[in-house]
Coordinates of C-alpha atoms in Angstrom, one line a residue:
M1 CA 112.8 86.9 106.0
M2 CA 115.1 88.7 103.7
P3 CA 114.4 92.5 103.7
L4 CA 113.7 94.2 100.4
F5 CA 114.6 97.8 100.1
S6 CA 113.3 100.9 98.3
S7 CA 115.4 102.8 95.8
R8 CA 115.5 105.7 98.2
A9 CA 116.9 103.6 101.0
I10 CA 119.7 102.4 98.6
R11 CA 120.5 105.9 97.5
E12 CA 120.8 107.1 101.1
A13 CA 122.9 104.0 102.0
D14 CA 125.4 104.9 99.2
L15 CA 125.6 108.4 100.5
R16 CA 126.1 107.3 104.0
A17 CA 128.9 104.9 102.9
S18 CA 130.9 107.8 101.6
E19 CA 130.1 110.5 104.1
E20 CA 130.2 108.5 107.4
Y21 CA 132.5 105.6 106.5
G22 CA 134.9 107.4 104.1
L23 CA 134.4 104.9 101.3
A24 CA 135.0 106.7 98.0
G25 CA 132.5 106.2 95.2
M26 CA 135.4 104.8 93.1
V27 CA 135.9 102.0 95.7
L28 CA 132.2 101.2 95.8
M29 CA 132.0 101.2 92.0
E30 CA 135.1 99.0 91.6
N31 CA 133.6 96.4 94.1
A32 CA 130.3 96.4 92.3
G33 CA 131.7 96.0 88.8
A34 CA 134.3 93.4 89.8
G35 CA 131.8 91.4 91.8
A36 CA 129.3 91.5 88.9
Y37 CA 132.0 90.3 86.5
R38 CA 132.7 87.3 88.8
F39 CA 129.1 86.4 88.8
L40 CA 128.9 86.8 85.0
R41 CA 131.8 84.4 84.5
E42 CA 130.2 81.9 86.9
R43 CA 126.8 82.2 85.2
F44 CA 128.2 82.2 81.6
P45 CA 131.6 80.2 81.9
R46 CA 131.8 79.7 78.1
A47 CA 131.2 83.3 77.1
R48 CA 134.1 84.8 75.1
R49 CA 132.5 87.9 73.5
L50 CA 130.7 90.5 75.6
V51 CA 128.9 93.6 74.5
V52 CA 128.3 96.2 77.3
L53 CA 125.5 98.8 76.9
A54 CA 126.6 101.7 79.0
G55 CA 124.4 104.4 80.3
A56 CA 125.5 107.9 81.2
G57 CA 125.4 107.5 85.0
N58 CA 126.9 105.3 87.6
N59 CA 125.3 102.2 86.2
G60 CA 127.4 102.8 83.1
G61 CA 130.4 103.2 85.4
D62 CA 129.7 99.8 86.8
G63 CA 129.7 98.5 83.3
F64 CA 133.0 100.1 82.5
V65 CA 134.6 98.3 85.5
L66 CA 133.1 95.0 84.4
A67 CA 134.4 95.6 80.8
R68 CA 137.9 96.4 82.2
H69 CA 137.9 93.1 84.1
A70 CA 136.7 91.2 81.0
L71 CA 139.5 92.8 79.0
L72 CA 142.1 91.9 81.5
D73 CA 140.7 88.4 81.5
G74 CA 141.3 88.0 77.8
L75 CA 137.7 88.3 76.7
S76 CA 136.5 90.3 73.7
C77 CA 134.4 93.2 75.0
R78 CA 132.9 96.0 73.0
V79 CA 131.2 98.9 74.8
F80 CA 128.4 101.0 73.3
L81 CA 127.9 104.4 75.0
V82 CA 124.5 106.2 75.1
A83 CA 126.3 109.6 75.3
D84 CA 129.4 111.3 74.0
P85 CA 132.4 110.2 76.1
E86 CA 133.0 113.9 77.1
N87 CA 129.6 114.0 78.7
Y88 CA 130.4 111.4 81.3
R89 CA 131.1 112.7 84.8
G90 CA 132.5 111.7 88.2
D91 CA 133.4 108.1 89.0
A92 CA 131.8 106.9 85.7
R93 CA 134.1 109.2 83.8
S94 CA 137.2 108.0 85.7
N95 CA 136.4 104.4 84.9
L96 CA 135.7 105.2 81.3
D97 CA 139.1 106.9 81.0
A98 CA 140.8 103.9 82.6
L99 CA 139.1 101.5 80.2
R100 CA 140.1 103.7 77.2
L101 CA 143.7 103.8 78.3
L102 CA 143.8 100.0 78.5
G103 CA 142.6 99.8 74.9
G104 CA 138.9 99.3 75.5
D105 CA 136.7 99.1 72.4
L106 CA 134.4 102.1 72.9
R107 CA 131.7 103.1 70.4
C108 CA 129.0 105.8 70.5
A109 CA 125.6 104.3 69.9
A110 CA 124.3 107.4 68.2
A111 CA 126.9 107.1 65.5
C112 CA 125.7 103.6 64.6
S113 CA 122.7 102.5 62.5
D114 CA 120.1 100.1 63.9
A115 CA 121.3 97.5 61.5
H116 CA 124.9 97.8 62.5
L117 CA 124.0 97.8 66.2
L118 CA 121.8 94.7 65.9
E119 CA 124.5 92.9 64.0
E120 CA 127.1 93.7 66.8
L121 CA 124.7 92.7 69.5
S122 CA 123.7 89.5 67.8
R123 CA 127.4 88.4 67.5
A124 CA 127.9 88.6 71.3
D125 CA 127.7 85.6 73.7
V126 CA 126.3 87.9 76.5
L127 CA 124.9 91.4 76.5
V128 CA 125.6 93.4 79.7
D129 CA 122.8 95.9 80.5
A130 CA 124.5 98.8 82.3
L131 CA 122.1 101.4 81.1
L132 CA 119.8 102.4 83.9
G133 CA 120.2 101.7 87.6
T134 CA 118.2 102.0 90.8
G135 CA 118.1 105.8 90.5
S136 CA 116.3 105.9 87.2
T137 CA 112.5 106.4 87.0
G138 CA 110.0 105.9 84.2
A139 CA 110.6 104.3 80.8
P140 CA 114.0 104.4 79.1
R141 CA 114.4 107.3 76.8
G142 CA 116.6 108.4 73.9
Q143 CA 119.6 106.1 73.0
A144 CA 118.9 104.0 76.1
A145 CA 115.5 103.1 74.9
R146 CA 116.9 102.4 71.4
L147 CA 119.5 100.0 72.8
V148 CA 117.0 98.3 75.1
A149 CA 114.7 97.7 72.1
L150 CA 117.5 96.3 70.0
A151 CA 118.7 94.1 72.8
G152 CA 115.2 92.6 73.0
T153 CA 115.4 91.6 69.3
S154 CA 118.9 90.1 69.4
A155 CA 118.1 86.7 71.0
V156 CA 121.3 87.0 73.0
P157 CA 121.1 86.4 76.8
V158 CA 121.2 89.6 78.9
F159 CA 123.1 90.1 82.1
A160 CA 121.7 93.1 84.0
L161 CA 123.6 95.3 86.5
D162 CA 121.7 96.4 89.6
L163 CA 118.3 95.9 87.9
P164 CA 117.1 95.5 84.3
S165 CA 116.7 98.8 82.5
G166 CA 113.0 99.8 82.4
I167 CA 112.0 98.0 85.6
D168 CA 110.9 100.1 88.5
A169 CA 113.1 99.3 91.5
D170 CA 110.3 99.9 94.0
T171 CA 107.3 98.3 92.5
G172 CA 108.5 95.8 89.9
A173 CA 106.4 97.7 87.2
A174 CA 107.8 97.0 83.7
H175 CA 108.0 100.1 81.5
E176 CA 108.2 99.9 77.7
P177 CA 110.7 99.1 76.5
H178 CA 112.4 97.1 79.2
V179 CA 115.2 94.6 79.4
S180 CA 114.4 90.9 80.1
A181 CA 117.5 89.5 81.7
V182 CA 118.7 86.0 82.3
A183 CA 120.5 87.1 85.5
T184 CA 120.8 90.3 87.5
A185 CA 123.7 91.3 89.7
T186 CA 122.2 93.8 92.2
F187 CA 124.4 95.8 94.5
L188 CA 124.6 96.1 98.3
A189 CA 121.0 94.9 99.1
P190 CA 118.0 93.4 97.3
K191 CA 115.5 95.9 95.8
R192 CA 111.8 95.3 96.0
G193 CA 111.2 95.5 92.3
L194 CA 113.5 92.5 91.6
F195 CA 111.1 90.2 93.4
I196 CA 107.7 91.5 92.5
F197 CA 106.2 90.6 89.1
P198 CA 106.5 91.6 86.4
G199 CA 110.0 92.9 87.5
A200 CA 110.9 89.5 89.0
D201 CA 110.4 87.8 85.6
A202 CA 112.5 90.4 83.9
A203 CA 115.3 90.1 86.5
G204 CA 115.8 86.3 86.1
E205 CA 118.3 84.9 88.5
V206 CA 119.2 87.5 91.2
R207 CA 122.4 87.7 93.2
V208 CA 123.3 90.4 95.8
I209 CA 126.9 91.7 95.2
P210 CA 128.7 93.1 98.2
I211 CA 130.3 96.5 97.6
G212 CA 132.6 96.8 100.6
V213 CA 130.3 98.2 103.3
P214 CA 128.2 96.1 105.7
P215 CA 124.6 96.6 104.6
A216 CA 123.5 96.8 108.3
A217 CA 125.7 99.8 108.8
V218 CA 124.1 102.0 106.1
L219 CA 120.6 100.7 105.5
P220 CA 117.5 101.6 107.6
R221 CA 116.5 99.2 110.4
G222 CA 113.0 98.8 109.2
T223 CA 111.7 97.5 105.9
D224 CA 108.1 97.4 104.7
A225 CA 108.7 94.4 102.3
V226 CA 110.4 91.1 102.9
L227 CA 111.0 87.9 101.0
F228 CA 109.3 85.0 102.8
D229 CA 111.0 81.7 102.3
A230 CA 111.4 78.2 103.7
E231 CA 113.2 79.2 106.8
D232 CA 110.3 81.4 107.7
V233 CA 107.9 78.6 107.1
R234 CA 109.9 76.3 109.4
R235 CA 109.8 79.0 112.1
F236 CA 106.1 79.5 112.0
F237 CA 104.6 76.1 111.1
P238 CA 102.8 74.5 114.0
F239 CA 104.4 71.0 113.8
R240 CA 102.6 68.3 115.7
R241 CA 103.5 67.4 119.2
R242 CA 104.0 63.7 120.0
D243 CA 100.9 63.6 122.2
T244 CA 98.6 65.6 119.9
H245 CA 95.1 64.5 118.8
K246 CA 92.6 65.9 116.2
G247 CA 90.9 68.1 118.8
R248 CA 94.2 70.1 119.1
Q249 CA 94.6 70.5 115.4
G250 CA 91.7 72.9 114.8
T251 CA 88.3 72.8 113.2
V252 CA 87.6 74.5 109.9
L253 CA 84.1 75.4 108.6
V254 CA 84.1 75.5 104.8
L255 CA 81.1 77.4 103.5
G256 CA 80.7 76.9 99.8
G257 CA 79.3 74.8 97.0
S258 CA 76.4 75.1 94.6
A259 CA 74.7 73.1 92.0
N260 CA 77.4 73.7 89.4
Y261 CA 80.4 73.8 91.7
S262 CA 80.5 70.9 94.1
G263 CA 84.2 70.3 93.6
A264 CA 85.5 73.7 95.0
P265 CA 84.6 73.1 98.6
L266 CA 86.0 69.6 98.4
L267 CA 89.3 70.9 97.2
A268 CA 89.4 73.5 100.0
A269 CA 88.6 70.8 102.6
L270 CA 91.4 68.6 101.1
G271 CA 93.8 71.5 101.4
A272 CA 93.0 72.0 105.0
L273 CA 93.2 68.3 105.8
R274 CA 96.5 67.7 103.9
S275 CA 98.1 70.7 105.8
G276 CA 97.2 69.1 109.1
S277 CA 93.7 70.3 110.2
G278 CA 92.1 68.2 112.8
L279 CA 88.5 68.5 111.5
V280 CA 86.9 70.0 108.4
V281 CA 83.1 70.6 108.3
L282 CA 81.6 71.1 104.8
V283 CA 78.6 73.4 104.9
V284 CA 77.1 72.8 101.5
P285 CA 73.6 72.8 99.9
E286 CA 71.7 69.7 100.5
A287 CA 71.5 69.1 96.7
I288 CA 75.2 68.3 96.5
A289 CA 75.8 66.8 100.0
D290 CA 75.7 63.2 99.0
R291 CA 78.2 63.9 96.2
C292 CA 80.6 65.6 98.6
A293 CA 80.3 62.8 101.2
A294 CA 81.2 60.2 98.6
A295 CA 84.2 62.2 97.3
L296 CA 85.7 63.0 100.7
P297 CA 84.6 60.8 103.6
E298 CA 87.1 62.3 105.9
A299 CA 85.1 65.6 106.1
V300 CA 82.0 66.2 108.2
L301 CA 78.9 67.1 106.2
E302 CA 76.4 69.8 107.3
P303 CA 73.8 70.2 104.6
V304 CA 71.9 73.4 104.1
P305 CA 68.3 72.9 102.9
G306 CA 67.8 73.6 99.2
T307 CA 70.1 74.2 96.3
R308 CA 72.0 77.3 97.4
H309 CA 73.0 79.2 100.5
G310 CA 70.8 81.8 102.1
P311 CA 69.1 82.6 105.4
G312 CA 68.9 78.9 106.3
T313 CA 72.7 78.8 106.3
F314 CA 73.0 80.7 109.5
A315 CA 71.1 78.0 111.5
V316 CA 73.6 75.4 110.3
L317 CA 76.6 77.5 111.1
E318 CA 75.4 78.3 114.6
N319 CA 75.6 74.6 115.4
W320 CA 79.4 74.9 115.0
K321 CA 80.1 78.4 116.0
S322 CA 81.4 77.5 119.4
R323 CA 83.4 74.5 118.1
A324 CA 85.1 75.8 115.0
E325 CA 88.1 78.1 115.1
V326 CA 87.8 79.4 111.5
L327 CA 85.3 80.0 108.8
L328 CA 86.4 79.7 105.2
A329 CA 83.7 81.2 102.9
G330 CA 83.6 81.2 99.1
P331 CA 84.7 78.1 97.3
G332 CA 82.0 77.3 94.7
L333 CA 79.5 79.5 96.6
G334 CA 77.8 81.0 93.6
R335 CA 76.5 84.6 93.2
D336 CA 72.8 84.3 94.0
P337 CA 71.7 87.6 95.6
E338 CA 70.5 85.8 98.8
T339 CA 73.8 84.0 99.0
L340 CA 75.8 87.2 98.6
A341 CA 73.7 88.9 101.3
C342 CA 74.4 86.0 103.6
V343 CA 78.1 86.3 103.1
R344 CA 78.1 90.1 103.7
K345 CA 76.3 89.5 107.0
L346 CA 78.8 86.9 108.0
W347 CA 81.7 89.3 107.3
R348 CA 80.1 91.8 109.7
T349 CA 78.9 89.4 112.4
W350 CA 81.0 86.2 112.6
T351 CA 83.1 86.2 115.7
T352 CA 86.0 83.9 114.8
P353 CA 88.6 84.5 112.2
V354 CA 87.4 84.3 108.6
V355 CA 89.0 83.6 105.2
F356 CA 87.1 85.0 102.2
D357 CA 87.9 83.6 98.8
A358 CA 86.3 83.3 95.3
D359 CA 82.6 84.2 95.2
A360 CA 82.7 85.5 98.8
L361 CA 85.0 88.3 97.5
F362 CA 82.3 89.1 95.0
A363 CA 80.0 89.8 97.9
L364 CA 82.5 92.2 99.4
A365 CA 82.5 94.3 96.2
D366 CA 79.4 96.0 97.6
P367 CA 78.5 99.2 95.7
S368 CA 76.8 100.5 98.8
G369 CA 80.0 100.4 100.8
G370 CA 80.1 99.9 104.5
I371 CA 82.3 96.8 104.5
P372 CA 84.3 97.2 107.7
F373 CA 88.0 96.4 108.2
R374 CA 88.6 93.1 110.1
A375 CA 91.9 92.5 111.9
D376 CA 91.1 88.7 112.1
A377 CA 90.2 88.3 108.4
V378 CA 92.2 87.2 105.3
V379 CA 91.0 87.9 101.8
T380 CA 92.6 86.0 98.9
P381 CA 91.8 87.5 95.5
H382 CA 93.5 86.9 92.2
E383 CA 94.2 90.0 90.1
G384 CA 90.7 90.1 88.5
E385 CA 89.0 89.8 91.9
C386 CA 91.3 92.4 93.4
A387 CA 90.5 94.8 90.6
R388 CA 86.8 94.4 91.3
L389 CA 87.3 95.1 95.0
L390 CA 89.4 98.2 94.2
G391 CA 87.2 99.5 91.3
L392 CA 90.1 99.1 88.8
R393 CA 90.9 97.0 85.7
S394 CA 92.8 93.8 86.1
T395 CA 95.5 95.2 84.0
D396 CA 96.0 98.1 86.5
V397 CA 96.4 95.5 89.3
A398 CA 98.8 93.4 87.2
A399 CA 101.0 96.5 86.5
A400 CA 101.1 97.6 90.1
R401 CA 100.7 94.5 92.3
L402 CA 102.4 95.9 95.4
D403 CA 100.3 99.0 95.5
A404 CA 97.1 97.0 94.9
V405 CA 97.7 94.5 97.7
R406 CA 98.6 97.3 100.1
R407 CA 95.5 99.2 99.3
L408 CA 93.3 96.2 99.7
G409 CA 95.0 95.2 103.0
E410 CA 94.6 98.6 104.4
A411 CA 90.9 98.5 103.5
L412 CA 89.8 95.0 104.5
G413 CA 92.4 93.1 106.6
C414 CA 95.2 90.8 105.8
A415 CA 95.3 90.6 102.0
V416 CA 96.7 87.9 99.7
L417 CA 97.2 88.8 96.0
K418 CA 97.6 85.5 94.3
G419 CA 99.7 85.1 91.2
P420 CA 103.5 84.8 90.4
H421 CA 105.4 85.6 93.6
T422 CA 102.2 85.9 95.6
L423 CA 102.0 89.0 97.8
V424 CA 100.7 89.1 101.4
H425 CA 100.0 92.5 103.0
L426 CA 99.9 92.6 106.8
P427 CA 98.2 96.0 107.5
D428 CA 98.7 95.9 111.3
I429 CA 102.3 94.6 111.4
P430 CA 104.9 97.4 111.7
N431 CA 108.0 97.4 109.5
I432 CA 110.1 94.3 110.1
L433 CA 113.7 94.5 111.4
G434 CA 115.4 92.3 109.0
V435 CA 119.1 93.0 108.5
P436 CA 121.3 90.4 110.2
G437 CA 123.8 91.9 112.6
M438 CA 122.0 95.3 112.7
S439 CA 122.2 95.6 116.5
D440 CA 126.0 95.4 116.4
L441 CA 126.5 98.3 114.1
P442 CA 125.6 102.0 114.0
A443 CA 122.1 102.5 112.9
A444 CA 121.1 104.3 109.8
S445 CA 118.4 107.0 110.1
E446 CA 115.1 105.5 111.3
T447 CA 113.1 108.5 110.0
R448 CA 110.1 107.3 108.0
E449 CA 110.5 107.9 104.3
T450 CA 108.2 110.6 103.1
P451 CA 107.9 111.1 99.3
T452 CA 108.8 114.5 97.9
P453 CA 105.6 116.6 97.5
G454 CA 104.1 115.8 94.1
T455 CA 105.8 112.5 93.8
S456 CA 105.2 108.9 94.9
D457 CA 107.2 105.7 95.4
V458 CA 104.5 103.7 93.7
P459 CA 102.7 104.3 90.3
P460 CA 99.6 106.5 90.8
M461 CA 96.4 104.5 90.9
P462 CA 92.7 105.6 91.2
E463 CA 91.3 106.0 94.7
I464 CA 89.9 102.8 96.1
S465 CA 86.2 102.6 95.2
A466 CA 83.2 102.2 97.4
A467 CA 83.4 98.5 96.6
A468 CA 85.7 98.1 99.5
G469 CA 84.3 101.0 101.4
A470 CA 86.5 100.7 104.4
R471 CA 87.7 103.3 106.9
R472 CA 91.2 103.2 105.6
A473 CA 90.3 103.1 101.9
N474 CA 92.0 106.4 101.0
T475 CA 95.3 105.8 102.8
L476 CA 98.0 105.4 100.2
Q477 CA 100.7 103.0 101.6
V478 CA 104.1 104.6 101.3
P479 CA 107.4 103.0 102.3
G480 CA 107.9 103.3 106.0
A481 CA 104.2 103.4 106.8
P482 CA 102.8 100.8 109.2
G483 CA 102.2 97.5 107.5
T484 CA 104.5 94.9 105.9
T485 CA 104.2 93.1 102.6
L486 CA 105.5 89.5 102.3
V487 CA 106.8 88.4 98.9
I488 CA 106.4 84.7 98.7
A489 CA 109.5 83.0 97.3
A490 CA 107.9 79.9 95.9
G491 CA 105.6 79.0 93.0
S492 CA 105.3 77.6 89.6
P493 CA 103.2 78.2 86.4
G494 CA 101.8 74.7 87.0
L495 CA 99.7 76.2 89.8
A496 CA 97.6 78.1 87.3
V497 CA 94.9 75.4 87.2
P498 CA 91.2 75.3 88.2
G499 CA 90.8 74.7 91.9
S500 CA 94.3 75.7 92.9
G501 CA 93.0 78.7 94.8
D502 CA 90.5 76.6 96.6
V503 CA 93.3 74.4 97.9
L504 CA 95.2 77.5 99.0
G505 CA 92.2 78.8 100.9
G506 CA 91.9 75.5 102.7
V507 CA 95.5 75.4 103.7
L508 CA 95.3 79.0 105.0
A509 CA 92.1 78.3 107.0
G510 CA 93.7 75.2 108.5
L511 CA 96.7 77.1 109.7
L512 CA 94.5 79.8 111.2
A513 CA 92.5 77.1 113.0
R514 CA 95.8 75.7 114.5
G515 CA 96.5 79.1 116.1
L516 CA 98.6 81.1 113.7
A517 CA 98.0 84.8 113.4
P518 CA 96.4 85.9 110.1
G519 CA 99.6 87.2 108.5
D520 CA 101.7 84.3 109.6
A521 CA 99.1 81.8 108.4
A522 CA 98.9 83.6 105.0
G523 CA 102.6 83.6 104.5
V524 CA 103.1 80.0 105.4
A525 CA 100.1 78.8 103.4
C526 CA 101.1 80.7 100.3
W527 CA 104.7 79.3 100.5
L528 CA 103.6 75.7 101.1
H529 CA 101.1 76.0 98.2
G530 CA 103.9 77.4 95.9
A531 CA 106.4 74.8 97.0
A532 CA 103.9 72.0 96.3
G533 CA 103.6 73.4 92.8
E534 CA 107.3 73.5 92.3
R535 CA 107.7 69.9 93.6
L536 CA 105.0 68.7 91.2
A537 CA 106.5 70.6 88.3
A538 CA 109.9 69.1 89.0
E539 CA 108.5 65.6 89.0
R540 CA 105.9 65.8 86.2
G541 CA 106.4 69.1 84.4
E542 CA 104.3 72.3 84.5
E543 CA 101.6 71.2 82.2
G544 CA 98.5 69.3 83.1
L545 CA 98.7 69.3 86.9
L546 CA 95.5 69.0 89.0
A547 CA 94.5 71.0 92.0
S548 CA 94.0 67.8 94.0
E549 CA 97.6 66.8 93.2
I550 CA 98.7 70.1 94.7
A551 CA 96.9 69.2 98.0
E552 CA 98.4 65.7 97.9
A553 CA 101.9 67.1 97.6
L554 CA 101.6 69.2 100.8
P555 CA 102.5 66.6 103.4
G556 CA 105.8 65.9 101.6
V557 CA 106.6 69.6 101.4
I558 CA 105.8 70.1 105.1
E559 CA 108.1 67.1 106.0
E560 CA 110.9 68.7 104.0
V561 CA 110.4 71.9 105.8
R562 CA 110.5 70.1 109.2
H563 CA 113.9 68.6 108.4
G564 CA 115.3 71.8 106.8
K565 CA 115.7 70.2 103.3
T566 CA 114.3 73.2 101.4
G567 CA 117.0 75.8 100.7
K568 CA 116.7 79.6 100.8
R569 CA 116.0 81.2 97.5
A570 CA 118.1 84.3 97.9
T571 CA 121.8 84.2 97.8
K572 CA 124.9 86.2 98.7
E573 CA 127.8 86.4 96.3
A574 CA 129.7 83.5 97.9
E575 CA 126.7 81.1 97.8
T576 CA 125.3 79.0 95.0
P577 CA 123.0 81.1 92.8
C578 CA 119.4 80.0 92.3
R579 CA 116.5 81.1 90.1
L580 CA 114.2 83.8 91.5
G581 CA 112.4 85.1 88.5

């Protein structure tokens, strides 16, 4: 797991580097700008003409260092300043003066018309966004906003320093205007907002640039967000023993199906079987049982009398209660009032781990409240379903995915927020120790981060509604609080097809049945599901994939994980870069 850090942790690390290790800000800025330039040259080897957009703070100073190295390397480099040169201070001013003495081409953006600026930007091979760094908050303003907007209309690829201007370093929220970069050189350590959508999309390819101080020496030991990748899957996946049999592989009950949705429980069952479950029992209405049996003979059928689920469902489930490790409720279930009442009762009374998906989540959006927290449960909403559970709009959730999944997890149990770079919140798992070599170096302060009164590390959102009604509903998750969020480093737009979520629910339930803890099962399932989508997209393209094909790709992905053939998705400067956004 690669730790992802808050902007506050990064600011304190910079301060510690200078105060405790004697590294001057000029040294850190030089290492940052020079390292970013090397990455730029590797990423754009044919670029001959750069335009640097330089902010008034240290991010602008990093841009001046990059421009100086470009100048010394024989490239054409023009720098547009958001402020008068006399207003720059500290290390940024020193690097501005050095660039000017070496003959750097410096222009004040305020003195140029929009037409002139757009012409200059459009003639560049690469635009360097050195406007706003990790320390900035809110939307770009003034000349910075003007340059960001013009860069967006220039059609020239953008290379961002530290993070794209207008992207929140902590949450990934995208303010307007904001930069959409092809690549981002981030300094010292990865920031959360570079890996959480929509920020991850705006960041493009991400590379961590060393700045001359070991991250473990200056960063906090604990982190409340981590990037979950192939190596983590390999560590947690319960690979089969040579002497195994189906009884050791776990039994999953799939509760779902209705007259109009017979395919959803089948896809969930297929996901469970293709990820290694020993036995899958389909608990479906009698009206669709024959259809399900013909489509998937490998599953056991337990018909419920009638055309929908209701009180009669409990008698069928009781037959398997002592033999099944996990109950997956929701795929194709329908929203009949009797069905929803049945599902709510199961949430309160079922004694083995549960996965609630799709229409089962609709049942949890109970206006009367009283839905208790379950430590052995996993809920798997998409943004619209999450919004219903939290009493928000789906656009609110999309704009603040990290905050939303944390609120939901603290209210109900382990929460999966499906979508690009799926998020998994583990409410009962303390902050993860994730910096390699940490034990060999002096520790940074382990004091929990507490926001300044009147401020927050996440965008304000309404209180969780009575829809979730849990005992921890009003607890705002802040960096350093108990609980860890996994950011899943796998996925493809090709996964956005009907039934894809049903397959994921089946994979997750199957892993729970094989003995994984809820958070581990959720992380592994989401990664495998995402990697299967990537594999299919590489073979066939992103358009026109089927959910059943995602399930069919799972065994191949699992075998690749077993043999270590899937590479990590985050890189250090010396490693080959890869796409993260």
